[in-house]
Short mmCIF file of C-alpha atoms in Angstrom, two decimals:
data_model
loop_
_atom_site.label_atom_id
_atom_site.label_comp_id
_atom_site.label_asym_id
_atom_site.label_seq_id
_atom_site.Cartn_x
_atom_site.Cartn_y
_atom_site.Cartn_z
CA MET F 725 3.37 -21.67 75.79
CA LYS F 726 4.62 -21.91 72.27
CA LYS F 727 1.17 -23.03 71.07
CA SER F 728 -0.45 -20.16 72.86
CA SER F 729 2.04 -17.77 71.34
CA ALA F 730 1.36 -19.24 67.94
CA TRP F 731 -2.36 -18.72 68.30
CA ILE F 732 -1.80 -15.18 69.46
CA SER F 733 0.47 -14.60 66.49
CA ILE F 734 -2.06 -16.06 64.09
CA ALA F 735 -4.86 -14.04 65.67
CA LEU F 736 -2.84 -10.84 65.46
CA THR F 737 -1.85 -11.51 61.88
CA GLY F 738 -5.47 -12.25 61.00
CA SER F 739 -6.60 -9.11 62.69
CA LEU F 740 -4.11 -7.01 60.75
CA ILE F 741 -5.05 -8.66 57.49
CA THR F 742 -8.75 -8.25 58.19
CA GLY F 743 -8.28 -4.66 59.33
CA GLY F 744 -6.24 -3.92 56.26
CA ALA F 745 -8.94 -5.42 54.05
CA VAL F 746 -11.64 -3.34 55.72
CA TYR F 747 -9.53 -0.17 55.36
CA ALA F 748 -8.75 -0.91 51.75
CA THR F 749 -12.40 -1.54 51.00
CA THR F 750 -13.41 1.73 52.70
CA TYR F 751 -10.70 3.72 50.91
CA LYS F 752 -11.73 2.27 47.58
CA SER F 753 -15.39 2.99 48.13
CA ASP F 754 -14.57 6.58 49.17
CA LYS F 755 -13.19 7.10 45.70
CA HIS F 756 -16.45 6.18 43.93
CA GLY F 757 -19.98 7.47 44.02
CA VAL F 758 -23.31 7.15 42.27
CA ILE F 759 -25.18 10.37 41.48
CA THR F 760 -28.56 10.84 43.14
CA ARG F 761 -29.39 14.44 42.25
CA VAL F 762 -27.88 17.86 41.57
CA ILE F 763 -28.49 20.52 44.25
CA ASP F 764 -27.02 23.55 42.51
CA GLY F 765 -24.14 24.44 40.23
CA ASP F 766 -21.40 23.13 42.56
CA THR F 767 -23.18 20.75 44.93
CA VAL F 768 -24.50 17.24 44.28
CA ASP F 769 -25.99 14.37 46.27
CA MET F 770 -24.53 10.91 45.68
CA THR F 771 -24.19 7.53 47.30
CA ILE F 772 -20.70 6.87 48.65
CA ALA F 773 -19.92 3.52 50.29
CA GLY F 774 -23.63 2.91 50.67
CA THR F 775 -24.24 6.24 52.38
CA GLN F 776 -26.21 9.16 50.96
CA THR F 777 -23.70 12.01 50.90
CA ARG F 778 -23.82 15.65 49.87
CA VAL F 779 -20.68 16.62 47.97
CA ARG F 780 -19.39 20.14 47.49
CA LEU F 781 -17.07 20.35 44.49
CA LEU F 782 -13.57 21.58 45.38
CA ASN F 783 -12.05 24.86 44.18
CA ILE F 784 -15.09 25.92 42.12
CA ASP F 785 -17.79 28.39 43.11
CA THR F 786 -20.91 28.88 41.02
CA PRO F 787 -23.55 31.63 41.28
CA GLU F 788 -25.98 31.16 44.15
CA THR F 789 -29.48 29.77 43.63
CA VAL F 790 -30.64 27.87 46.72
CA ASP F 791 -29.21 29.71 49.73
CA PRO F 792 -32.18 31.56 51.30
CA SER F 793 -29.85 34.20 52.73
CA LYS F 794 -28.41 35.07 49.32
CA ALA F 795 -29.91 36.44 46.14
CA VAL F 796 -30.15 34.28 43.02
CA GLU F 797 -27.06 35.35 41.13
CA CYS F 798 -26.51 35.85 37.43
CA LEU F 799 -26.39 32.48 35.63
CA GLY F 800 -27.06 30.60 38.85
CA PRO F 801 -29.95 28.58 37.37
CA GLU F 802 -27.93 27.99 34.21
CA ALA F 803 -25.02 26.65 36.28
CA SER F 804 -27.38 24.20 37.98
CA GLU F 805 -28.79 23.09 34.63
CA HIS F 806 -25.27 22.65 33.27
CA LEU F 807 -24.25 20.39 36.16
CA GLU F 808 -27.47 18.42 35.71
CA SER F 809 -26.46 17.85 32.08
CA LEU F 810 -23.03 16.59 33.21
CA LEU F 811 -24.14 14.50 36.19
CA GLN F 812 -27.41 12.65 35.88
CA PRO F 813 -28.97 10.30 38.44
CA GLY F 814 -27.31 6.89 38.29
CA ASP F 815 -24.05 8.19 36.81
CA LYS F 816 -20.94 6.66 38.37
CA VAL F 817 -18.16 9.05 39.29
CA GLU F 818 -14.69 8.94 40.76
CA LEU F 819 -13.72 11.15 43.68
CA GLN F 820 -10.47 12.71 44.80
CA TYR F 821 -9.93 14.58 48.04
CA ASP F 822 -7.69 17.27 49.49
CA VAL F 823 -6.53 18.06 53.02
CA GLU F 824 -10.00 18.50 54.52
CA ARG F 825 -12.77 16.00 53.82
CA GLU F 826 -15.69 18.17 54.99
CA ASP F 827 -16.63 21.83 55.14
CA ARG F 828 -18.26 23.62 58.05
CA TYR F 829 -21.70 22.59 56.78
CA GLY F 830 -20.81 18.90 56.90
CA ARG F 831 -20.59 18.49 53.13
CA THR F 832 -17.93 16.22 51.69
CA LEU F 833 -15.33 18.14 49.70
CA ALA F 834 -14.19 16.39 46.54
CA ALA F 835 -13.02 16.62 42.98
CA VAL F 836 -15.46 14.77 40.77
CA TYR F 837 -14.51 12.85 37.62
CA LYS F 838 -16.84 11.19 35.17
CA ASP F 839 -15.35 9.13 32.34
CA ASP F 840 -12.04 10.97 32.80
CA GLU F 841 -13.78 14.39 32.57
CA PHE F 842 -12.88 16.67 35.48
CA ILE F 843 -16.32 18.07 36.29
CA ASN F 844 -15.03 20.91 38.51
CA ARG F 845 -12.91 22.19 35.63
CA SER F 846 -15.69 21.74 33.04
CA ILE F 847 -17.98 24.02 35.02
CA ALA F 848 -15.35 26.78 35.04
CA ALA F 849 -14.56 26.25 31.36
CA ALA F 850 -18.24 26.83 30.54
CA GLY F 851 -18.04 30.22 32.25
CA LEU F 852 -20.53 29.14 34.89
CA GLY F 853 -18.23 29.26 37.90
CA ILE F 854 -14.96 30.70 39.16
CA ALA F 855 -11.87 29.12 40.62
CA VAL F 856 -11.59 29.64 44.40
CA LYS F 857 -9.20 28.74 47.18
CA TYR F 858 -10.45 27.72 50.59
CA GLU F 859 -7.29 27.00 52.55
CA PRO F 860 -5.86 24.48 53.04
CA ASN F 861 -7.72 22.85 50.12
CA THR F 862 -5.90 24.15 47.03
CA LYS F 863 -4.96 20.91 45.30
CA PHE F 864 -7.26 21.35 42.27
CA TYR F 865 -7.24 25.13 42.09
CA ASP F 866 -4.78 25.47 39.21
CA GLU F 867 -6.71 23.04 37.03
CA VAL F 868 -10.02 24.75 37.71
CA LEU F 869 -8.41 28.17 37.08
CA ALA F 870 -7.17 26.91 33.71
CA GLY F 871 -10.80 26.14 32.83
CA GLN F 872 -11.85 29.61 33.93
CA LEU F 873 -9.17 31.21 31.78
CA GLU F 874 -10.56 29.31 28.78
CA ALA F 875 -13.99 30.77 29.49
CA GLU F 876 -12.49 34.25 29.75
CA ALA F 877 -10.66 33.84 26.45
CA GLN F 878 -13.82 32.64 24.74
CA THR F 879 -16.00 35.23 26.56
CA SER F 880 -18.34 32.51 27.75
CA GLY F 881 -20.98 32.64 30.45
CA LEU F 882 -20.09 35.07 33.21
CA PHE F 883 -17.50 36.67 30.92
CA SER F 884 -19.84 37.15 27.97
CA PRO F 885 -20.91 40.60 26.74
CA GLU F 886 -24.00 38.90 25.31
CA VAL F 887 -25.39 37.70 28.66
CA SER F 888 -27.47 40.61 29.90
CA CYS F 889 -26.89 40.00 33.63
CA ALA F 890 -23.13 39.42 33.31
CA ILE F 891 -20.76 42.21 34.35
CA PRO F 892 -19.20 42.65 30.87
CA SER F 893 -22.66 43.06 29.39
CA GLN F 894 -23.99 45.44 32.03
CA VAL F 895 -20.91 47.65 32.06
CA GLY F 896 -20.29 47.30 28.32
CA ASN F 897 -23.83 48.27 27.33
CA ALA F 898 -23.78 51.23 29.71
CA LEU F 899 -20.42 52.39 28.35
CA THR F 900 -21.67 52.04 24.77
CA GLU F 901 -24.64 54.28 25.52
CA LEU F 902 -22.43 56.76 27.33
CA ASP F 903 -19.90 56.86 24.50
CA GLN F 904 -22.68 57.71 22.04
CA VAL F 905 -23.60 60.92 23.85
CA PRO F 906 -22.69 63.70 21.36
CA SER F 907 -20.20 66.31 22.48
CA GLU F 908 -20.52 68.82 19.65
CA ALA F 909 -22.59 71.96 20.17
CA ALA F 910 -26.16 71.90 18.88
CA THR F 911 -27.31 74.34 16.24
CA THR F 912 -31.06 74.24 16.87
CA VAL F 913 -33.29 74.29 19.93
CA GLU F 914 -34.69 70.87 19.09
CA GLU F 915 -31.24 69.38 18.61
CA ALA F 916 -29.96 70.77 21.92
CA GLU F 917 -33.03 69.48 23.74
CA SER F 918 -32.58 66.02 22.21
CA MET F 919 -28.86 65.95 23.04
CA ALA F 920 -29.50 66.93 26.65
CA ALA F 921 -32.18 64.24 26.98
CA ASP F 922 -29.90 61.57 25.48
CA ALA F 923 -27.07 62.54 27.82
CA ALA F 924 -29.38 62.46 30.84
CA ALA F 925 -30.77 59.05 29.89
CA ALA F 926 -27.32 57.55 29.32
CA ALA F 927 -26.00 59.00 32.56
CA ALA F 928 -29.00 57.70 34.52
CA ALA F 929 -28.63 54.21 33.04
CA GLY F 930 -24.89 54.14 33.74
CA LEU F 931 -25.41 55.42 37.28
CA LEU F 932 -28.01 52.71 37.90
CA VAL F 933 -25.58 49.98 36.80
CA SER F 934 -22.79 51.49 38.90
CA LYS F 935 -24.94 51.71 42.03
CA SER F 936 -26.27 48.19 41.48
CA LEU F 937 -22.76 46.69 41.22
CA LYS F 938 -21.47 48.74 44.15
CA SER F 939 -24.28 47.41 46.33
CA LEU F 940 -23.03 43.82 45.96
CA THR F 941 -21.39 42.16 48.96
CA PRO F 942 -19.55 38.86 49.44
CA ASP F 943 -22.45 37.65 51.56
CA THR F 944 -25.28 38.39 49.13
CA HIS F 945 -23.54 37.89 45.76
CA PRO F 946 -20.28 36.01 46.41
CA VAL F 947 -19.46 35.04 42.82
CA THR F 948 -20.42 38.37 41.21
CA TYR F 949 -18.60 40.28 43.93
CA ALA F 950 -15.45 38.18 43.46
CA LEU F 951 -15.56 38.71 39.68
CA LEU F 952 -15.99 42.45 40.08
CA ALA F 953 -13.10 42.68 42.51
CA LYS F 954 -10.66 40.34 40.77
CA LYS F 955 -11.53 40.29 37.08
CA PHE F 956 -13.14 43.66 36.46
CA PRO F 957 -11.47 45.96 39.01
CA ASN F 958 -11.41 48.95 36.64
CA ALA F 959 -14.93 48.51 35.31
CA LEU F 960 -16.62 50.67 37.93
CA SER F 961 -14.05 53.48 37.80
CA LYS F 962 -14.33 53.61 34.02
CA LEU F 963 -18.11 53.53 34.24
CA ASP F 964 -18.18 56.29 36.85
CA SER F 965 -15.86 58.43 34.74
CA SER F 966 -18.11 58.00 31.69
CA VAL F 967 -21.20 58.80 33.77
CA GLN F 968 -19.57 62.02 35.00
CA LYS F 969 -18.66 62.96 31.44
CA ALA F 970 -22.25 62.37 30.30
CA GLN F 971 -23.56 64.47 33.19
CA ASP F 972 -21.19 67.28 32.19
CA LEU F 973 -22.37 67.03 28.59
CA GLU F 974 -25.97 67.11 29.76
CA GLY F 975 -25.21 70.39 31.52
CA GLN F 976 -23.51 71.79 28.42
CA HIS F 977 -26.37 70.78 26.13
CA SER F 978 -28.91 72.20 28.59
CA GLU F 979 -27.02 75.49 28.70
CA ARG F 980 -26.80 75.50 24.91
CA HIS F 981 -30.54 74.85 24.80
CA ARG F 982 -31.18 77.90 26.97
CA GLU F 983 -28.92 80.01 24.77
CA LEU F 984 -30.65 78.86 21.60
CA VAL F 985 -34.08 79.46 23.11
CA LYS F 986 -33.01 83.01 23.98
CA GLU F 987 -31.58 83.52 20.50
CA GLU F 988 -34.74 82.12 18.98
CA LYS F 989 -36.86 84.53 21.00
CA GLU F 990 -34.70 87.45 19.95
CA ARG F 991 -34.78 86.33 16.33
CA LYS F 992 -38.54 85.98 16.38
CA LYS F 993 -38.85 89.36 18.05
CA LYS F 994 -36.70 90.98 15.35
CA GLU F 995 -38.63 89.17 12.65
CA ALA F 996 -41.89 90.35 14.19
CA GLU F 997 -40.59 93.92 14.38
CA ALA F 998 -39.32 93.77 10.79
CA LYS F 999 -42.64 92.34 9.68
CA ALA F 1000 -44.54 95.03 11.55
CA LYS F 1001 -42.34 97.67 9.95
CA ARG F 1002 -42.93 96.21 6.48
CA GLU F 1003 -46.64 96.07 7.14
CA ALA F 1004 -46.61 99.68 8.37
CA GLU F 1005 -44.67 100.80 5.30
CA LYS F 1006 -47.03 98.90 3.03
CA LYS F 1007 -49.98 100.43 4.84
CA ALA F 1008 -48.53 103.95 4.60
CA LYS F 1009 -47.78 103.45 0.91
CA ARG F 1010 -51.25 102.09 0.31
CA GLU F 1011 -52.83 104.94 2.20
CA ALA F 1012 -50.69 107.52 0.31
CA GLN F 1013 -51.65 105.90 -2.98
CA GLU F 1014 -55.29 105.87 -1.98
CA ALA F 1015 -55.04 109.55 -0.95
CA ALA F 1016 -53.35 110.44 -4.24
CA GLU F 1017 -56.05 108.56 -6.13
CA ARG F 1018 -58.73 110.36 -4.16
CA GLN F 1019 -57.13 113.73 -4.87
CA ALA F 1020 -56.82 112.90 -8.57
CA ALA F 1021 -60.44 111.81 -8.62
CA GLU F 1022 -61.46 114.97 -6.84
CA ARG F 1023 -59.48 117.09 -9.36
CA ARG F 1024 -61.08 115.27 -12.25
CA ALA F 1025 -64.49 115.74 -10.70
CA ALA F 1026 -63.82 119.45 -10.10
CA GLU F 1027 -62.64 119.90 -13.68
CA ARG F 1028 -65.66 118.06 -14.93
CA ARG F 1029 -67.96 120.24 -12.85
CA ALA F 1030 -66.18 123.39 -14.06
CA THR F 1031 -66.52 122.28 -17.65
CA GLU F 1032 -70.15 121.51 -17.15
CA ARG F 1033 -70.68 124.87 -15.45
CA ARG F 1034 -69.02 126.79 -18.28
CA ALA F 1035 -71.03 124.88 -20.82
CA ALA F 1036 -74.18 125.70 -18.93
CA GLU F 1037 -73.21 129.33 -18.74
CA ARG F 1038 -72.59 129.45 -22.47
CA ARG F 1039 -75.92 127.88 -23.13
CA SER F 1040 -77.69 130.42 -20.96
CA THR F 1041 -75.91 133.56 -22.43
CA PRO F 1042 -77.14 134.91 -25.91
CA GLN F 1043 -74.33 134.93 -28.46
CA PRO F 1044 -73.93 138.12 -30.77
CA ARG F 1045 -74.48 137.58 -34.48
CA THR F 1046 -71.37 137.70 -36.50
CA THR F 1047 -71.22 138.50 -40.24
CA THR F 1048 -68.48 137.60 -42.58
CA PRO F 1049 -67.17 140.68 -44.53
CA ARG F 1050 -67.89 140.50 -48.16
CA ARG F 1051 -64.88 140.21 -50.34
CA ILE F 1052 -64.66 142.94 -53.06
CA GLU F 1053 -62.95 141.71 -56.09
CA PRO F 1054 -60.73 144.29 -57.78
CA LYS F 1055 -62.22 145.63 -60.93
CA ARG F 1056 -60.45 144.33 -63.88
CA PRO F 1057 -59.94 146.75 -66.84
CA SER F 1058 -61.88 145.84 -69.84
CA VAL F 1059 -59.80 144.36 -72.55
CA PRO F 1060 -60.93 144.34 -76.10
CA LYS F 1061 -62.00 140.92 -77.15
CA ASN F 1062 -59.41 139.13 -79.18
CA TYR F 1063 -56.71 141.57 -78.08
CA THR F 1064 -53.37 140.44 -79.27
CA GLY F 1065 -51.28 143.40 -78.55
CA PRO F 1066 -48.73 143.91 -75.79
CA ARG F 1067 -49.82 143.26 -72.21
CA CYS F 1068 -48.74 145.13 -69.13
CA TYR F 1069 -49.04 142.99 -65.91
CA ALA F 1070 -49.82 144.36 -62.52
CA PRO F 1071 -47.49 143.47 -59.63
CA GLY F 1072 -47.90 139.83 -58.79
CA GLY F 1073 -48.43 138.89 -62.39
CA LYS F 1074 -52.07 137.99 -62.06
CA THR F 1075 -53.73 140.87 -63.94
CA TRP F 1076 -52.76 142.75 -67.00
CA LYS F 1077 -53.97 145.40 -69.35
CA PRO F 1078 -53.13 146.47 -72.79
CA CYS F 1079 -50.02 148.51 -72.89
CA GLY F 1080 -50.31 151.90 -74.51
#
């Protein structure tokens, strides 16, 4: 009986030791994997304990690329390429787990480390994913969020105003165009027309961005929608306000354009009337001058004809002969030759005669 008990004891002890060894081996192998391939920005296939396993990284969500029911989101392909640069086939990684080991799609949920680099966090720090909580798995959320905050501070990836599809770029570019719409009143028809066109274009572009972002849903664009709701909650209201302002300015510039067109018509009408008046005055003056010249010419011609007529009349009428009266010199008294006696002069002192 004692021998039998001893064997039972040995067998039980062996079983516990063996079971413990198997459990320890399984636990240890669960913590290691070998990369097979990257699926997208937050999902990777790897071999774990000899089994091909699809792993979904915990507390990180990257823009969609492969889900047929969702659109390819901004920087989705870039997030996949980034993970491919971090995890290449054959790379050995360490795994840590949270409360739940699998999601509803049967994927293993894990935090992935490679050479002491926390891959989940690195993705967020590159601005290619956002920190998310899927209760009850929140163990690595704070660390991943810290990476996201680094990306925000450095305006990287999804937070960059230089990435055309990112929210900061879309909203920022639209706001820049809207802020450049002039508010001062135009002074010319061309200027008013240009201002109205610029305001209309900026408003249309801003409205397009606003409508595009408002059309996003958690089902079609989960990451972009989450960013818009949590990180850029005032972006749309600010954009809509700027669009409304631009539309108001378009109306003002259009009204100013109509006013200037009316003023231009009136100005041209007055100029045309003034020109017509000047032309009429010039014409009247020219005609008066021409009439005066004609009258002067006619007077000169009449005078010339009268002169010619009088000359002709004189030539045709015999002129009476005229004789010049003969001048009778007064008879001077004879004076003896060589008279030297006294002389008596006639009045005027021109003639004289001997006194006696």
